Coordinates of C-alpha atoms in Angstrom, one line a residue:
X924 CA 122.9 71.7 103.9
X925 CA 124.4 74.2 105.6
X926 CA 127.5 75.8 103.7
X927 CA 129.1 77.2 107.0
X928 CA 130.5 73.5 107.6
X929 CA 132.8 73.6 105.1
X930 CA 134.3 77.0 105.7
X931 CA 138.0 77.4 105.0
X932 CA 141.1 79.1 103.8
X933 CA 139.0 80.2 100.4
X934 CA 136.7 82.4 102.3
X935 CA 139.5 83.6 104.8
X936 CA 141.7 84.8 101.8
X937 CA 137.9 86.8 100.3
X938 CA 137.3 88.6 103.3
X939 CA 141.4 89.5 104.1
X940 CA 141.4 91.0 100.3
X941 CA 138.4 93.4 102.5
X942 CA 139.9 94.1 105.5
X943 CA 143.4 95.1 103.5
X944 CA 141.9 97.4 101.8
X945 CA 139.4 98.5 104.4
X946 CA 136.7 99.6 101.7
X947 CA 133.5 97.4 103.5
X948 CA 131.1 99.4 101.5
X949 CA 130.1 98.1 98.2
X950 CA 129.8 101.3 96.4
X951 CA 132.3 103.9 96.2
X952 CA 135.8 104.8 97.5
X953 CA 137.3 103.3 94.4
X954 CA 140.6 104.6 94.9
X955 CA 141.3 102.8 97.8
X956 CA 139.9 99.1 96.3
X957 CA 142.9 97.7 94.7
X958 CA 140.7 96.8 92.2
X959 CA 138.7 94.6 95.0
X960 CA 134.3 95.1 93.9
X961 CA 133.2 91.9 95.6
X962 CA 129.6 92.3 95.8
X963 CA 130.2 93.2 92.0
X964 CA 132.0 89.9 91.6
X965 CA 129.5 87.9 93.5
X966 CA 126.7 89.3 91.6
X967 CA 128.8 87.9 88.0
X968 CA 129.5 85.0 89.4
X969 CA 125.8 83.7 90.6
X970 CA 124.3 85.1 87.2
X971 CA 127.0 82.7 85.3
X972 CA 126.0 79.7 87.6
X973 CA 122.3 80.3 87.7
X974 CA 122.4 80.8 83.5
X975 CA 120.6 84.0 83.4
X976 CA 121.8 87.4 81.7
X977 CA 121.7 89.6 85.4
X978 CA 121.8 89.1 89.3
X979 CA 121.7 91.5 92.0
X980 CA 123.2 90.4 95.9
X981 CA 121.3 92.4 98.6
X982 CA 121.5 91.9 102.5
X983 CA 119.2 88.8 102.7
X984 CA 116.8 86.4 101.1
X985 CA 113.5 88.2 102.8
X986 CA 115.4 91.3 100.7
X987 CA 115.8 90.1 97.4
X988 CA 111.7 88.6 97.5
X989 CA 110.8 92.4 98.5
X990 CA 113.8 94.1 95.5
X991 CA 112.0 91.3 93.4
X992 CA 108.6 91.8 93.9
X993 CA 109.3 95.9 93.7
X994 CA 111.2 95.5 90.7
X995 CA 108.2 93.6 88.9
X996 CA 105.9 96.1 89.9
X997 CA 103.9 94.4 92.6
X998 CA 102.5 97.2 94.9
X999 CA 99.3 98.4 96.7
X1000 CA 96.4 96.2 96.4
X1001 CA 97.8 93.6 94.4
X1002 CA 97.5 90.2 95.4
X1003 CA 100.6 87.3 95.6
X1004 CA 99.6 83.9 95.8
X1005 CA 102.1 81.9 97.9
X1006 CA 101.7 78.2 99.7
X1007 CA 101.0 78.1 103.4
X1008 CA 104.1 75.9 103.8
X1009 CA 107.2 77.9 103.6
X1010 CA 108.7 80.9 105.8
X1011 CA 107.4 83.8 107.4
X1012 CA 109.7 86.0 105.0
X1013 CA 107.3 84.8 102.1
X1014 CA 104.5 87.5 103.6
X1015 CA 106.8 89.6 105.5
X1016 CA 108.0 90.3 101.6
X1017 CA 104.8 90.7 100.2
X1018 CA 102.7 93.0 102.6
X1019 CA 106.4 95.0 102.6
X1020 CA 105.4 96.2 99.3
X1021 CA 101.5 97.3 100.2
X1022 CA 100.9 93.9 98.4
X1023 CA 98.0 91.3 99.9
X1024 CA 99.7 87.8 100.7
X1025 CA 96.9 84.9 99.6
X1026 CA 97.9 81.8 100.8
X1027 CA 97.3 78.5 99.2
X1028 CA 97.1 74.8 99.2
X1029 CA 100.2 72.5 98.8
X1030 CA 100.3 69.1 97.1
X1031 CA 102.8 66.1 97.5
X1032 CA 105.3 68.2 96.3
X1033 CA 105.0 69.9 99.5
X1034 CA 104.5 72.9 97.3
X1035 CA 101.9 75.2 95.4
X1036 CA 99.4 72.9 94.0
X1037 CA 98.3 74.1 90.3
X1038 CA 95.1 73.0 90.9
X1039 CA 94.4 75.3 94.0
X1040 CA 96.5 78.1 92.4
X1041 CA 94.5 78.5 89.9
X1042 CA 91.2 78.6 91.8
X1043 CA 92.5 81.5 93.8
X1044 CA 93.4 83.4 90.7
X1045 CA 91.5 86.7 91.2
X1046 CA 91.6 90.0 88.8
X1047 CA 93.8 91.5 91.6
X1048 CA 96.5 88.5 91.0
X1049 CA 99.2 89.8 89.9
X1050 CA 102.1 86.9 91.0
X1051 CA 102.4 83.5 91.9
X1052 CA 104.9 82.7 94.1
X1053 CA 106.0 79.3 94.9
X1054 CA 108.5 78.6 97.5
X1055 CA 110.9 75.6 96.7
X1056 CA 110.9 74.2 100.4
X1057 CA 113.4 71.5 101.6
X1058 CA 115.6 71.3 98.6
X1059 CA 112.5 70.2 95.9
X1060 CA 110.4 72.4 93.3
X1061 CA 106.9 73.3 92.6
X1062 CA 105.5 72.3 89.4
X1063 CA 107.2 75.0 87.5
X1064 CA 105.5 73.9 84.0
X1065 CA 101.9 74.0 85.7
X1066 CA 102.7 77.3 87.4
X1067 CA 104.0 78.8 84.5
X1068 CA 101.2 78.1 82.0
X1069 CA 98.7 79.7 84.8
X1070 CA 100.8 82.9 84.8
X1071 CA 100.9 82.9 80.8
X1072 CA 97.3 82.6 80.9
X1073 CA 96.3 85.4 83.6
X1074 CA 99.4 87.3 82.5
X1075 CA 100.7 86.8 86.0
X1076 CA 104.9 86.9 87.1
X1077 CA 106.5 83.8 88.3
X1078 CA 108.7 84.7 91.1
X1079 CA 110.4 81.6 92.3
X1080 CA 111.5 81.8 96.1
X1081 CA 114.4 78.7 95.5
X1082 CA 116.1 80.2 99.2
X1083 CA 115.9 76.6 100.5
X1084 CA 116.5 74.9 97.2
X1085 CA 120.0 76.4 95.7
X1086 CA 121.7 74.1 93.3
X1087 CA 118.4 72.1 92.3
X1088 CA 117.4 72.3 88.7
X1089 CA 114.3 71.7 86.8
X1090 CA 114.0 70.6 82.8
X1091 CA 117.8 71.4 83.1
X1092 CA 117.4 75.0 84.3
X1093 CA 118.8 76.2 87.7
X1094 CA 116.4 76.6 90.3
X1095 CA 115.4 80.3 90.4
X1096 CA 116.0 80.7 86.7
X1097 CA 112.7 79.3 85.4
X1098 CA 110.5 82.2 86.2
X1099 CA 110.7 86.2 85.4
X1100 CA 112.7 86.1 88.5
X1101 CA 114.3 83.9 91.2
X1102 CA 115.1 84.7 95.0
X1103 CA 117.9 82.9 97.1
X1104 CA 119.0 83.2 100.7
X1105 CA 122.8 83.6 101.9
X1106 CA 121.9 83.6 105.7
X1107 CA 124.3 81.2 107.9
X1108 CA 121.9 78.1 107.7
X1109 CA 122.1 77.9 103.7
X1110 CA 123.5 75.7 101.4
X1111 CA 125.3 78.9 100.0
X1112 CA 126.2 81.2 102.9
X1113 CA 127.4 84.6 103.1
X1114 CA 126.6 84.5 106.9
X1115 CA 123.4 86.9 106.2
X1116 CA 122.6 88.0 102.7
X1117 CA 120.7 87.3 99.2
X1118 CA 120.2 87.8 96.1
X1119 CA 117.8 87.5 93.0
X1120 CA 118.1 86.5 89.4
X1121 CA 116.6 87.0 85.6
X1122 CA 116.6 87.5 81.9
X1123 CA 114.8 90.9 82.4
X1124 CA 116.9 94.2 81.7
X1125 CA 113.7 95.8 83.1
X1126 CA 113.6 94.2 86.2
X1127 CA 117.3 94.0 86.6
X1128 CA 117.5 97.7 86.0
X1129 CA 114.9 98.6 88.5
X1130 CA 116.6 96.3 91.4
X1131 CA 120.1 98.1 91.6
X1132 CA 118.2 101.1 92.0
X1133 CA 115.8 100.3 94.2
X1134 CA 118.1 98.2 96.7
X1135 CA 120.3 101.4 96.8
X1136 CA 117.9 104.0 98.2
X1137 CA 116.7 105.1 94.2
X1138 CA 120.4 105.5 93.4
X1139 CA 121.0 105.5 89.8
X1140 CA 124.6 104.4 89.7
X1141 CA 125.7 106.9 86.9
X1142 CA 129.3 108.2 87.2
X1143 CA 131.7 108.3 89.7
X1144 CA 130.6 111.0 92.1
X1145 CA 127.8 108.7 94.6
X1146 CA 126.8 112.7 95.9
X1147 CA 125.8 113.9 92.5
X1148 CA 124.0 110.4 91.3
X1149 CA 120.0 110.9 90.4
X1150 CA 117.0 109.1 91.8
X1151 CA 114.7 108.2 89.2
X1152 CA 112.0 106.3 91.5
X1153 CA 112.1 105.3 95.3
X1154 CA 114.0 102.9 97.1
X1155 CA 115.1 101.5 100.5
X1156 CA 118.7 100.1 101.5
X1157 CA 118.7 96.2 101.2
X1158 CA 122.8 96.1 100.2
X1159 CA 124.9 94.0 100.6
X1160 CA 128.5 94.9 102.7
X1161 CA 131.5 93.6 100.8
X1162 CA 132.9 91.3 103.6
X1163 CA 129.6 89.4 103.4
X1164 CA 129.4 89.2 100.0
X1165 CA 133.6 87.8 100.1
X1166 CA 132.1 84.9 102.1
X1167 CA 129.6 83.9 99.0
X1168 CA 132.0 84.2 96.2
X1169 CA 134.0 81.3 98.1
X1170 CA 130.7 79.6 99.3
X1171 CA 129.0 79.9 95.5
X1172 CA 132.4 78.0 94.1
X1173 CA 131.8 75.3 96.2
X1174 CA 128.4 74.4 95.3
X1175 CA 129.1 71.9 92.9
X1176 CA 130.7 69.9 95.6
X1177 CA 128.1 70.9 98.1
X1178 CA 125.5 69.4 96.0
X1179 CA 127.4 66.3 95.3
X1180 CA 128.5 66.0 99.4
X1181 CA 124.5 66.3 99.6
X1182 CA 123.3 63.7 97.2
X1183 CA 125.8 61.0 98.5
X1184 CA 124.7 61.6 102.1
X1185 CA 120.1 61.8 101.4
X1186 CA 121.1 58.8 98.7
X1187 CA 122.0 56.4 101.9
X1188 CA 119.4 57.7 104.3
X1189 CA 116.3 57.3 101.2
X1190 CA 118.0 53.8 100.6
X1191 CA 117.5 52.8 103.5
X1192 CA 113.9 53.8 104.2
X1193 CA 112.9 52.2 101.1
X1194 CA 113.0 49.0 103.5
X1195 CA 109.7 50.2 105.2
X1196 CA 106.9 50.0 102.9
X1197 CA 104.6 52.4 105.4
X1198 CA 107.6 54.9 104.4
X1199 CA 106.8 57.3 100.9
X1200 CA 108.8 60.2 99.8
X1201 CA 107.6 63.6 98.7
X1202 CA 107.3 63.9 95.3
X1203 CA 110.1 65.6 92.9
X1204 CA 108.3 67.2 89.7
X1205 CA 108.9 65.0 86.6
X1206 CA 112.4 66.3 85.0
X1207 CA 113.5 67.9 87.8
X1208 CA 116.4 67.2 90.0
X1209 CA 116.2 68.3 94.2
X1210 CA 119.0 70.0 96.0
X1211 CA 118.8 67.1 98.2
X1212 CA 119.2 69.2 101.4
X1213 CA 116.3 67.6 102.8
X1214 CA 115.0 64.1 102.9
X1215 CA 111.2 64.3 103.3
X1216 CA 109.1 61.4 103.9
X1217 CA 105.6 60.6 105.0
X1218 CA 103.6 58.1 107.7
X1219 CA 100.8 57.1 106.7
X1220 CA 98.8 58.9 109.2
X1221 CA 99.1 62.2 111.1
X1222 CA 99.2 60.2 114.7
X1223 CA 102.5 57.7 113.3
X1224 CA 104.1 61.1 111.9
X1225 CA 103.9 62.8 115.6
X1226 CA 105.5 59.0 116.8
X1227 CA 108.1 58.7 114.3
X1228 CA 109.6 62.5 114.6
X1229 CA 109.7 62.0 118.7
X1230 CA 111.0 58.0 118.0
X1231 CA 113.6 59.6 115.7
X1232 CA 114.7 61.9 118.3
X1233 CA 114.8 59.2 121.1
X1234 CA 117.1 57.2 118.9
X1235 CA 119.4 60.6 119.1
X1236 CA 118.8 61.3 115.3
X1237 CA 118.6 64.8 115.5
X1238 CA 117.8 67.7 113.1
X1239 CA 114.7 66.2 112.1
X1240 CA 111.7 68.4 111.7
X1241 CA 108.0 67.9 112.0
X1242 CA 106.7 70.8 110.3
X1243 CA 103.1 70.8 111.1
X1244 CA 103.9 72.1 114.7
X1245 CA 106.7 74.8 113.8
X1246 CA 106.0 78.5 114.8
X1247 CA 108.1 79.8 111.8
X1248 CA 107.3 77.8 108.5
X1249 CA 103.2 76.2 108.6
X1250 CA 100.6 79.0 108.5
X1251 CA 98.7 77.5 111.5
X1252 CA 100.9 78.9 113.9
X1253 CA 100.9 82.4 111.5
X1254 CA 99.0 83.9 114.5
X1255 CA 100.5 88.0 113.7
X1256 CA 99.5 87.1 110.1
X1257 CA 96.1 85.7 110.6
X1258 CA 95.0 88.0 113.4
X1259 CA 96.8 91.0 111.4
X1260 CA 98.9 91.5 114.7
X1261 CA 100.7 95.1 113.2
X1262 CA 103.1 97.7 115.0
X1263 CA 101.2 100.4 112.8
X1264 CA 97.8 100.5 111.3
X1265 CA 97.6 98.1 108.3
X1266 CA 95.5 99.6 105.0
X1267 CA 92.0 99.0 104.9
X1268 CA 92.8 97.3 101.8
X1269 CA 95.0 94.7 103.0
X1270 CA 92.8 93.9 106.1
X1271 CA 90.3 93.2 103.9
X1272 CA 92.4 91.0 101.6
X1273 CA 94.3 89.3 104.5
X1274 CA 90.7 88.4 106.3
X1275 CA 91.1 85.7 102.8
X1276 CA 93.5 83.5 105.0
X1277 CA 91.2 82.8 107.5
X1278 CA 90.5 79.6 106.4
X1279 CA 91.0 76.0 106.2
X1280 CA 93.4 74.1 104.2
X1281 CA 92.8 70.8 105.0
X1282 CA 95.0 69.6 102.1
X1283 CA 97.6 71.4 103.5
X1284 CA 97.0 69.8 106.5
X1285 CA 96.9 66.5 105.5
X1286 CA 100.5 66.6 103.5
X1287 CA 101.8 68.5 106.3
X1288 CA 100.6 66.2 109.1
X1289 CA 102.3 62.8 107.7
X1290 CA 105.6 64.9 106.6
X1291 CA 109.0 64.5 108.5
X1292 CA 112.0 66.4 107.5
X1293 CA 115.6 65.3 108.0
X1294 CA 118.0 67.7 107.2
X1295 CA 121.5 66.6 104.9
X1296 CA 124.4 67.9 106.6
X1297 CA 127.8 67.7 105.2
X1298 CA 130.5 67.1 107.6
X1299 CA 129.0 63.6 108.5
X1300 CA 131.5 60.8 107.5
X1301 CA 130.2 57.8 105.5
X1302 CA 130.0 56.1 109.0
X1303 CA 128.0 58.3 110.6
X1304 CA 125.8 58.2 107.5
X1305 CA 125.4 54.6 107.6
X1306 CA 125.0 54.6 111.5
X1307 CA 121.9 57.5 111.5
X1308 CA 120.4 55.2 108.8
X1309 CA 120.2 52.0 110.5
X1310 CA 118.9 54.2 113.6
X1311 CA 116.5 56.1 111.5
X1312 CA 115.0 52.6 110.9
X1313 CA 115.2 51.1 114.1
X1314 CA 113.0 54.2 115.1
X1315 CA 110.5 54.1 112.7
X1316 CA 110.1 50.2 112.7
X1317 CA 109.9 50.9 116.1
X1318 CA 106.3 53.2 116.0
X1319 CA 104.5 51.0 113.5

């Protein structure tokens, strides 16, 4: 998964085209560019490959959910339904805003399940968000057809799911907007950075502005450009966004590197018939950064992640346990843990999380995640297979 691994001369020759012309800014000093606008050229280059009409790069993926979420709108009060397995970055976005996070069930997808999102639909709705965790999607049609009925926006967060499609769209361009992280861990890395997608001129319009302190980007004179609503500074620097042009041109390979490498591991498992694999929404096609199975049981899930790690497969995860991504350990979210005072509206609307989701839990429980890396050899592939299955054979 990781896009640092196959770092090379094409990103070396982006960022020296920077540091020759010493402009690291993205906006202004355009005599001294040599023609070089590379967060410009990143931002043409992602909209191309995700098929939609704009994009905007900012300084990472928790930025482009908040630019997203600001340019639709979303503000004070109103509520954003996301899944309580994904990262903290999905709230941290939200209640950025004034919004009110509402967290919600997952299904075998290991994403939002339409069933529970549309029981939590309330007249202060205003966007479902589902997170495309692992490399797979949420059950865009479903999704979509709730927001068309309550009028809601679709913002997919696709940070962990770059290069996945669904009914033959790009990942992140099936909603009113899609959100991707650059950060050094992603399939596409910029070493930290982000960016967000759509059709809407609206939305689009309202993002460059609002990323760049209000700035309205008219003329050439930065000092004498307007400010026709607030914003906050969420840019991107052009050495970072050097490193993505090269990383984004590689994706195509990435994905293929990817699919090669989760086809041998699944393959194999498919010898264990306790072994099942989350579900991939019909016509859609997973990044296949992740393999995700499931135990039949929460108790053989706990023994196959520490059997897997005994046999030295590493980078496995067992997600029910992990501080960062499953709301049960969400403790400054649930307990409204704040440096400053939070609204009296959104401690009311946060006190909605304190609850069970024992659907959540019971996906979540019997889920173990192996992460795809690509600089393994076919060898090593084949080897961490056959161990994979010696460890789990090895538990049941």
């Amino acid at each position: 998964m990781p896009g640092f691994e196959l770092f090379g001369a094409e990103e070396k020759k982006e960022v020296q085209d920077v540091l020759d012309n010493g402009v690291l800014m993205r906006y202004g000093f355009d005599p001294m560019r040599n023609g070089h606008h590379k967060a410009l050229e990143l931002e043409r280059d992602l909209a191309k490959r995700m098929q939609t009409k704009y994009a905007q790069v900012v300084s990472s993926g928790t930025a482009a959910l908040t630019v997203a979420l600001a340019s639709a709108g979303i503000g004070s009060g109103d509520e954003v339904i996301m899944p309580t397995f994904t990262f903290v970055a999905s709230f941290e976005a939200i209640l950025s805003v004034g919004a009110i996070p509402v967290l919600c069930d997952i299904d075998d997808t290991l994403t939002l399940a339409p069933e529970a999102v549309e029981n939590a639909v309330t007249p202060k709705t205003k966007a479902i968000m589902p997170v495309h965790m692992c490399g797979s999607m949420a059950d865009l049609k479903a999704l979509k057809a709730i927001c068309d009925k309550h009028h809601l926006i679709l913002l997919e967060d696709a940070c962990q799911a770059i290069g996945g499609t669904y009914e033959g769209k790009p990942l992140g361009s099936y909603g009113d907007l899609g959100c991707f992280s650059f950060d050094f861990v992603k399939t596409v890395t910029c070493g930290e950075g982000g960016g967000l997608i759509t059709n809407s001129k609206e939305f689009a319009d309202r993002a460059h502005k609002y990323q760049d302190h209000g700035h309205d980007h008219v003329g050439n004179d930065r000092g004498a450009e307007t400010h026709p609503f607030l914003g906050y500074n969420y840019r991107l620097s052009e050495l970072h966004a050097a490193v993505g042009i090269a990383q984004l041109r590689k994706l195509d390979h990435t994905i293929e590197i990817q699919k090669k490498n989760y086809t041998i591991l699944r393959n194999a498992l498919t010898s264990i018939p306790e072994v099942t694999f989350r579900r991939v929404p019909e016509n859609g096609v997973e990044s296949y950064a992740f393999l995700n199975i499931f135990l039949p049981t929460e108790h053989l899930a706990r023994k196959a992640h520490k059997a897997l790690g005994g046999h030295g497969v590493d980078a496995c995860f067992y997600w029910f346990d992990n501080n960062w991504h499953y709301y049960k350990k969400w403790e400054h979210l649930l307990e409204q843990k704040s440096l400053g005072s939070l609204s009296s509206e959104i401690q009311i609307g946060l006190k909605k999380n304190n609850t069970s989701f024992d659907t959540s839990d019971v996906w979540m429980g019997r889920t173990v995640s192996c992460l795809i890396k690509l600089g393994w050899t076919e060898d090593e592939v084949t080897t961490r297979a056959s161990k994979m299955v010696e460890a789990i054979q090895s538990i049941l």
